[in-house]
PDB file of C-alpha atoms and ligand atoms in Angstrom:
ATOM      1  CA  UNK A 198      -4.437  -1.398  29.637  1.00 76.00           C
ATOM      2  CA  UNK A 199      -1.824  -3.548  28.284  1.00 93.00           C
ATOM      3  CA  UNK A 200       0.955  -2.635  25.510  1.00 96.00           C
ATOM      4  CA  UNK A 201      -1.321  -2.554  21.396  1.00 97.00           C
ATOM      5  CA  UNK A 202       1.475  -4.150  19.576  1.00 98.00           C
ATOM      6  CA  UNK A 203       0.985  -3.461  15.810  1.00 98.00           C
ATOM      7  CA  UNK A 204       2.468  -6.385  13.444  1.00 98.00           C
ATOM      8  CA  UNK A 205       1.746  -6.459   9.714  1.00 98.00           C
ATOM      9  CA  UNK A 206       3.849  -6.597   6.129  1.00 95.00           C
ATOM     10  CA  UNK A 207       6.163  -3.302   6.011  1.00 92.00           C
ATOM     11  CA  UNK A 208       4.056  -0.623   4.370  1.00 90.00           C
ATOM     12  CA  UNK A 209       1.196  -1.374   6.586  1.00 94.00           C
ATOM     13  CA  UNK A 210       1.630   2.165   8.674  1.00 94.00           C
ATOM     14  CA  UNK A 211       2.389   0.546  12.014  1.00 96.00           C
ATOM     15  CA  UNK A 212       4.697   3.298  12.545  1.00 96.00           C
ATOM     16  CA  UNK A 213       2.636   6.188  11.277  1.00 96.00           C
ATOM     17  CA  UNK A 214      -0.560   4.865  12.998  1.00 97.00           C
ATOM     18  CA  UNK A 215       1.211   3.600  15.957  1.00 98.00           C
ATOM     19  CA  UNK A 216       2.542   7.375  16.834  1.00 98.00           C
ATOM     20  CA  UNK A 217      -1.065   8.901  16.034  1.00 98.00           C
ATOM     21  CA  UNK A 218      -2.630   6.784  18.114  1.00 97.00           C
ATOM     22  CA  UNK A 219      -0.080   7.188  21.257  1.00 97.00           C
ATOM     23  CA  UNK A 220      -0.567  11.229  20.932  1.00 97.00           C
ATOM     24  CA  UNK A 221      -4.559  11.268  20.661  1.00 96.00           C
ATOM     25  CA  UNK A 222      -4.588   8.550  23.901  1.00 94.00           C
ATOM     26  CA  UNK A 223      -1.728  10.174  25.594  1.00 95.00           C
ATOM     27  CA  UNK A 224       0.480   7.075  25.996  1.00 96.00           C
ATOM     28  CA  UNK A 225       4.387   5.837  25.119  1.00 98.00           C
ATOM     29  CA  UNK A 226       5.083   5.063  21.682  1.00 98.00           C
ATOM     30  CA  UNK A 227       7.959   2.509  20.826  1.00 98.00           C
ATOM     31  CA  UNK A 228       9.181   1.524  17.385  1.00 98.00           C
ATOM     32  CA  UNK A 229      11.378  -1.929  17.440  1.00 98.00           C
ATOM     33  CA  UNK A 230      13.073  -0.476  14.639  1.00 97.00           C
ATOM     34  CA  UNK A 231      14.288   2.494  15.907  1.00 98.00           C
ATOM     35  CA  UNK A 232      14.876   0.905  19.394  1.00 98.00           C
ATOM     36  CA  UNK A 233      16.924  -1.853  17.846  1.00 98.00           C
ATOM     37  CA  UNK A 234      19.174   1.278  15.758  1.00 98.00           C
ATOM     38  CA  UNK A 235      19.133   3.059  18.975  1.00 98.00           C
ATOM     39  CA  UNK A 236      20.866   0.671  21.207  1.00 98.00           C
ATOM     40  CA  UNK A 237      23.115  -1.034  18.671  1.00 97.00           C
ATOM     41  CA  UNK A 238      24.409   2.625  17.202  1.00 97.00           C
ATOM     42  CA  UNK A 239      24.078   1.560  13.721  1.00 97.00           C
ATOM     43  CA  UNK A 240      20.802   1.719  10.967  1.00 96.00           C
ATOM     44  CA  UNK A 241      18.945  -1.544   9.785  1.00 96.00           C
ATOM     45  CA  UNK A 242      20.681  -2.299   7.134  1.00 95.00           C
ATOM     46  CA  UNK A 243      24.078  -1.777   8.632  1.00 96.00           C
ATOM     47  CA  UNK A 244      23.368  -4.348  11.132  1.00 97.00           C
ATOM     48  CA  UNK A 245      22.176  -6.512   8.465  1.00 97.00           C
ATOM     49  CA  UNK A 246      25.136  -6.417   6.458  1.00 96.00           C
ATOM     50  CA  UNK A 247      27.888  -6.591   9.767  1.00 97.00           C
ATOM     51  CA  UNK A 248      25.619  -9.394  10.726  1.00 97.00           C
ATOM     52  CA  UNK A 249      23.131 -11.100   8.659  1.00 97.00           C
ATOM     53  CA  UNK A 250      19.883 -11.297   9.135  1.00 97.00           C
ATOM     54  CA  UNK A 251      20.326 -13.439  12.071  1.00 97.00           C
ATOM     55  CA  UNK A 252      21.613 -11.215  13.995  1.00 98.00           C
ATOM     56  CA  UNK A 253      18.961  -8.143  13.442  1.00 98.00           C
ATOM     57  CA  UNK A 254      16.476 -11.141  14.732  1.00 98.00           C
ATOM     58  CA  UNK A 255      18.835 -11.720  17.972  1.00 98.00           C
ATOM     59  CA  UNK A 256      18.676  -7.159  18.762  1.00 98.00           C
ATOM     60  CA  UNK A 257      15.020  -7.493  17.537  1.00 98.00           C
ATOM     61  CA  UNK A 258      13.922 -10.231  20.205  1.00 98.00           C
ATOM     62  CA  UNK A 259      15.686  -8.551  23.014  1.00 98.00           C
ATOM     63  CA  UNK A 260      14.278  -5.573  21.977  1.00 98.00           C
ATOM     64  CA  UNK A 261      10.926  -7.129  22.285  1.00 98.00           C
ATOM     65  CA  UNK A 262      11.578  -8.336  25.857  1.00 98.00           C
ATOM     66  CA  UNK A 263      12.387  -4.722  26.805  1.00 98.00           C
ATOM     67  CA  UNK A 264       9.706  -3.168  25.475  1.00 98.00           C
ATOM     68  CA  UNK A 265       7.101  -5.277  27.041  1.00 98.00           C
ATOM     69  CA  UNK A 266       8.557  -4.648  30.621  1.00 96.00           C
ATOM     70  CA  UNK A 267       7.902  -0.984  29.558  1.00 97.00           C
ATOM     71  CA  UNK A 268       4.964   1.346  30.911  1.00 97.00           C
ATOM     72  CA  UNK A 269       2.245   0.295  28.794  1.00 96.00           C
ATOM     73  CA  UNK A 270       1.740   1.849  25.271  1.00 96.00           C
ATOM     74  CA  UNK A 271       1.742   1.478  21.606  1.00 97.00           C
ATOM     75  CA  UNK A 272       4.067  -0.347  19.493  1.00 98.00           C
ATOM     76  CA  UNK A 273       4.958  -0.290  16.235  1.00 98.00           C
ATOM     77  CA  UNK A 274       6.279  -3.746  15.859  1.00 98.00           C
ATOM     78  CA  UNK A 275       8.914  -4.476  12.882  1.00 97.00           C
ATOM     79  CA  UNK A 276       7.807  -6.316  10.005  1.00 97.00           C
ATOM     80  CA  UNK A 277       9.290  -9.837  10.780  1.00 97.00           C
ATOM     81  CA  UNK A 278       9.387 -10.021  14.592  1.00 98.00           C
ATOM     82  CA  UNK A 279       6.067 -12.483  14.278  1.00 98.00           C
ATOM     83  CA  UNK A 280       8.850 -15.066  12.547  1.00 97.00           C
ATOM     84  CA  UNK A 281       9.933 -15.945  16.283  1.00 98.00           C
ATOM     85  CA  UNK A 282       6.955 -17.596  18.406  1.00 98.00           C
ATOM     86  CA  UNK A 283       8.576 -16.446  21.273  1.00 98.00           C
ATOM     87  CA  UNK A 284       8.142 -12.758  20.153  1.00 98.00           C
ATOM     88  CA  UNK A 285       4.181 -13.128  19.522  1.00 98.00           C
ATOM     89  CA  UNK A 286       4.008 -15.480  23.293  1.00 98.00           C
ATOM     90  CA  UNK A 287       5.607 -12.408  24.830  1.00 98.00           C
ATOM     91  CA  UNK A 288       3.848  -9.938  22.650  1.00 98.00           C
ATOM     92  CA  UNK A 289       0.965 -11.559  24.019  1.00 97.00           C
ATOM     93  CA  UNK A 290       1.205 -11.679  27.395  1.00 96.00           C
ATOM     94  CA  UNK A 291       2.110  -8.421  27.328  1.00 96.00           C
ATOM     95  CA  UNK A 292      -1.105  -6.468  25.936  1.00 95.00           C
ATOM     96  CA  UNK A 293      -2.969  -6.952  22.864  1.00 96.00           C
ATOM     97  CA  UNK A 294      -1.976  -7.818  18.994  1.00 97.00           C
ATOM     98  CA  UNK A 295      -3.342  -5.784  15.985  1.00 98.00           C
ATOM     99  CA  UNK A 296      -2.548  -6.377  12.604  1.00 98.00           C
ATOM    100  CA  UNK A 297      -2.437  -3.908   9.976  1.00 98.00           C
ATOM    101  CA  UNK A 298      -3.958  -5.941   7.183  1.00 97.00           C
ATOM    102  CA  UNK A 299      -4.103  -5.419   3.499  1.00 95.00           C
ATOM    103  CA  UNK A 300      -3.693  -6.657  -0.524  1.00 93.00           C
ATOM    104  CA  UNK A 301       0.104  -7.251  -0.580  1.00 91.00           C
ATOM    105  CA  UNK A 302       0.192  -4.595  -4.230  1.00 89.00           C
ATOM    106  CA  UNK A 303      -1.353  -1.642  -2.467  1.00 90.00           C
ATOM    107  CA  UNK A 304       1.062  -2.002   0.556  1.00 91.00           C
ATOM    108  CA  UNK A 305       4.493  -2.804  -1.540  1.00 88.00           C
ATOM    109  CA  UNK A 306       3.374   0.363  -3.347  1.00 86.00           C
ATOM    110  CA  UNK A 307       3.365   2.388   0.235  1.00 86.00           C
ATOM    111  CA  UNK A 308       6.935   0.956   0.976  1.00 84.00           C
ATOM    112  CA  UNK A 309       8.038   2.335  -2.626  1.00 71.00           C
ATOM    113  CA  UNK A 310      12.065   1.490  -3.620  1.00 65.00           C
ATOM    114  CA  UNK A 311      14.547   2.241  -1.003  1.00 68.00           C
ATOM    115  CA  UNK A 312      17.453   0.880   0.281  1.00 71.00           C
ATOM    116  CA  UNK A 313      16.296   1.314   4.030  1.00 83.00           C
ATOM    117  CA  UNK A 314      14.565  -2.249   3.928  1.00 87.00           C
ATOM    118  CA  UNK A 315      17.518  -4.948   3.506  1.00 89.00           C
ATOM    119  CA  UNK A 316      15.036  -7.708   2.920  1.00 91.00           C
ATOM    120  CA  UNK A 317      13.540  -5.297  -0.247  1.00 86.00           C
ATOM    121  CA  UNK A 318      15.984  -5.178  -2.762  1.00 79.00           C
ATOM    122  CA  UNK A 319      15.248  -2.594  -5.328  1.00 73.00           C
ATOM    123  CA  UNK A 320      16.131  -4.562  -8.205  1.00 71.00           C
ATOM    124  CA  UNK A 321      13.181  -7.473  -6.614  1.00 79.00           C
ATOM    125  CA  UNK A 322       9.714  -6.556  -7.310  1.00 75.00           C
ATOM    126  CA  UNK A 323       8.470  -9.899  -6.821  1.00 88.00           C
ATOM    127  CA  UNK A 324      10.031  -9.914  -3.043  1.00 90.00           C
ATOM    128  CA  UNK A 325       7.487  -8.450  -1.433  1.00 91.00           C
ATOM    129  CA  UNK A 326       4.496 -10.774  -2.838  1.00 92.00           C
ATOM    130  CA  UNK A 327       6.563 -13.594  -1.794  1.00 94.00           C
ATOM    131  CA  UNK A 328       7.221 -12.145   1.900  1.00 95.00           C
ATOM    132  CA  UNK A 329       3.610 -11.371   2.046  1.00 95.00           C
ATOM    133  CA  UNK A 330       2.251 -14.488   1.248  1.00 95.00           C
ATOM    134  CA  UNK A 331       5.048 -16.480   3.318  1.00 96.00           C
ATOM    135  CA  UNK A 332       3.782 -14.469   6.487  1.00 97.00           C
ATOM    136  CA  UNK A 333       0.309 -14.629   5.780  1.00 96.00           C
ATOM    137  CA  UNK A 334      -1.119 -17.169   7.822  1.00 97.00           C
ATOM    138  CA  UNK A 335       1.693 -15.700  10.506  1.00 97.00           C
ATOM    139  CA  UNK A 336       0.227 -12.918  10.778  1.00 98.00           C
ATOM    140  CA  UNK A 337      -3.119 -14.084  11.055  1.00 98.00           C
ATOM    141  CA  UNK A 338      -2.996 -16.585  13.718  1.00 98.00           C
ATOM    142  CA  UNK A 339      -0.534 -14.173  15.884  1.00 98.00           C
ATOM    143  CA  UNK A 340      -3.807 -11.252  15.563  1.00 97.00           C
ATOM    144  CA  UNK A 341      -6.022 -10.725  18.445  1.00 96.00           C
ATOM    145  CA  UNK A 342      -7.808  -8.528  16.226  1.00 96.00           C
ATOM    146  CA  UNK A 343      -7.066  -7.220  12.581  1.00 97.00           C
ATOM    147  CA  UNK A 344      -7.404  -3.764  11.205  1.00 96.00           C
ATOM    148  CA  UNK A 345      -7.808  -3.061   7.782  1.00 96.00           C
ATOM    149  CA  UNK A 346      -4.664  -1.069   6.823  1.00 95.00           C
ATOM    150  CA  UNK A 347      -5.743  -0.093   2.985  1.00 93.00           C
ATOM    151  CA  UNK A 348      -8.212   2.925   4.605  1.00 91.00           C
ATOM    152  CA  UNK A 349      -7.263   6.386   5.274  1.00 93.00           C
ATOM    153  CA  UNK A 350      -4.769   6.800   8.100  1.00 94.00           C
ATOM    154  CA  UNK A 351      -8.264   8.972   9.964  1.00 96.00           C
ATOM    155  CA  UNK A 352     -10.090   5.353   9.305  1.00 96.00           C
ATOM    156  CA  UNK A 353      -6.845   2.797  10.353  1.00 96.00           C
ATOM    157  CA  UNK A 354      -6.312   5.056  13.574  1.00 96.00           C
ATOM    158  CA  UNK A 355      -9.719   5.405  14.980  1.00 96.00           C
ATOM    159  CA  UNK A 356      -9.919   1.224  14.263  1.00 93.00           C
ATOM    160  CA  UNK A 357      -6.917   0.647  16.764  1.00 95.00           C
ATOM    161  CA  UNK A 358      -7.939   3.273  18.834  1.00 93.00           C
ATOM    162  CA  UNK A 359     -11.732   1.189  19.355  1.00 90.00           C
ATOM    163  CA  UNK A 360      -9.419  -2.052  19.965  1.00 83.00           C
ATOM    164  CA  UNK A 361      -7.161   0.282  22.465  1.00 81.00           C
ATOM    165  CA  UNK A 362     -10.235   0.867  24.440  1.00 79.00           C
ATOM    166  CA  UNK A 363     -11.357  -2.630  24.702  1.00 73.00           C
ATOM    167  CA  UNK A 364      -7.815  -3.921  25.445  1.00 69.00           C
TER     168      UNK A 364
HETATM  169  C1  LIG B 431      11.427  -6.240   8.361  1.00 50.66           C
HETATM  170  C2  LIG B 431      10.691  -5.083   8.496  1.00 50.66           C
HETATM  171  C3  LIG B 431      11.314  -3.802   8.865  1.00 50.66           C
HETATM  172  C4  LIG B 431      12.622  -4.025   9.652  1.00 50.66           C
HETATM  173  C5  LIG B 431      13.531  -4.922   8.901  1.00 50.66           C
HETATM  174  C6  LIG B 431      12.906  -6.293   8.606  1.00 50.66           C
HETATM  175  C7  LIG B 431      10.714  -7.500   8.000  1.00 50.66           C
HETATM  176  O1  LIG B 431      10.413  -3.054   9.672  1.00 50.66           O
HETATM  177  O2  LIG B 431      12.350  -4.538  10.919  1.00 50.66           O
HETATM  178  O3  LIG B 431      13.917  -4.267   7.697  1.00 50.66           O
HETATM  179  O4  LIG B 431      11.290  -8.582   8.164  1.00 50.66           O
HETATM  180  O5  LIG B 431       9.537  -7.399   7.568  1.00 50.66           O
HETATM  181  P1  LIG B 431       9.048  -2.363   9.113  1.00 50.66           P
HETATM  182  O6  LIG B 431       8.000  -3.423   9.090  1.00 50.66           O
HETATM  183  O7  LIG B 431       8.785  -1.303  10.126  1.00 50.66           O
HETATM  184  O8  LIG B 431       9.358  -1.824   7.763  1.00 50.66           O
END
């Protein structure tokens, strides 16, 4: 089996799901997030504010290469990592893409207001439609197959665990 990279909108449970799955199948679990905090020694949204956005992409893609060189296993894949086609190509070829799917107002409501998401402000409730639909068709086309995320986390889990077995 190759890596089951989970991509999807933030509030979509990649992480949750992601870590579920990896205990009931016995295999790693990685979160680009908390890889990218890891080796840079700093939280998202200090890395976004020393260095823009741009440079959270730059730790996210090499993050990305290092993970798929990994022992294979689930990943919960950050929200915006499809915005580089050189992510989803080495996603890819790598193992399998699954995307946590579902009506942009149910997610934004999982995310809730926080200041751990720099692209969220709290004072922005429109941002999160306008990400969603942006990314959309993103998302899509970089799915091998596409879960939907709205269910219980029982429901979302045993749906990537079916597309873990045929992967
Ligand atoms: C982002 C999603 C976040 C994190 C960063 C940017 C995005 O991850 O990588 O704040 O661009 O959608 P989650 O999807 O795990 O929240």
């Amino acid at each position: 089996m190759g890596h089951v990279w989970l991509i999807g909108m933030m509030g979509s449970g990649k992480s949750t799901v992601g870590q579920l799955v990896a205990d009931r199948i016995e295999r790693p679990f990685y979160d680009t997030d908390e890889l990218v905090e890891q080796a840079g020694d700093a939280s998202i949204p200090e890395i976004f504010a020393a260095e823009g956005e741009s440079g959270f992409r730059d730790r996210e893609k090499r993050i990305v290469e290092d993970v798929a060189s990994r022992p294979s296993g689930i990943v919960a894949a950050g929200g915006g990592i499809v915005l580089d086609p050189a992510n989803v190509a080495r996603m890819r070829r790598s193992g399998t893409i699954v995307l946590l799917a579902g009506d942009a107002e149910t997610l934004r409501r999982r995310v809730g207001l926080g200041d751990d998401r720099p692209l969220l402000p709290a004072d922005d409730e429109e941002r999160f439609q306008t990400i969603a639909s942006e990314r959309r068709e993103l998302y899509r086309s970089s799915a091998d197959v596409v879960v939907d995320a709205t269910g219980t986390v029982d429901a979302v889990v045993a749906e990537v665990e079916a597309a873990c077995s045929e992967s």
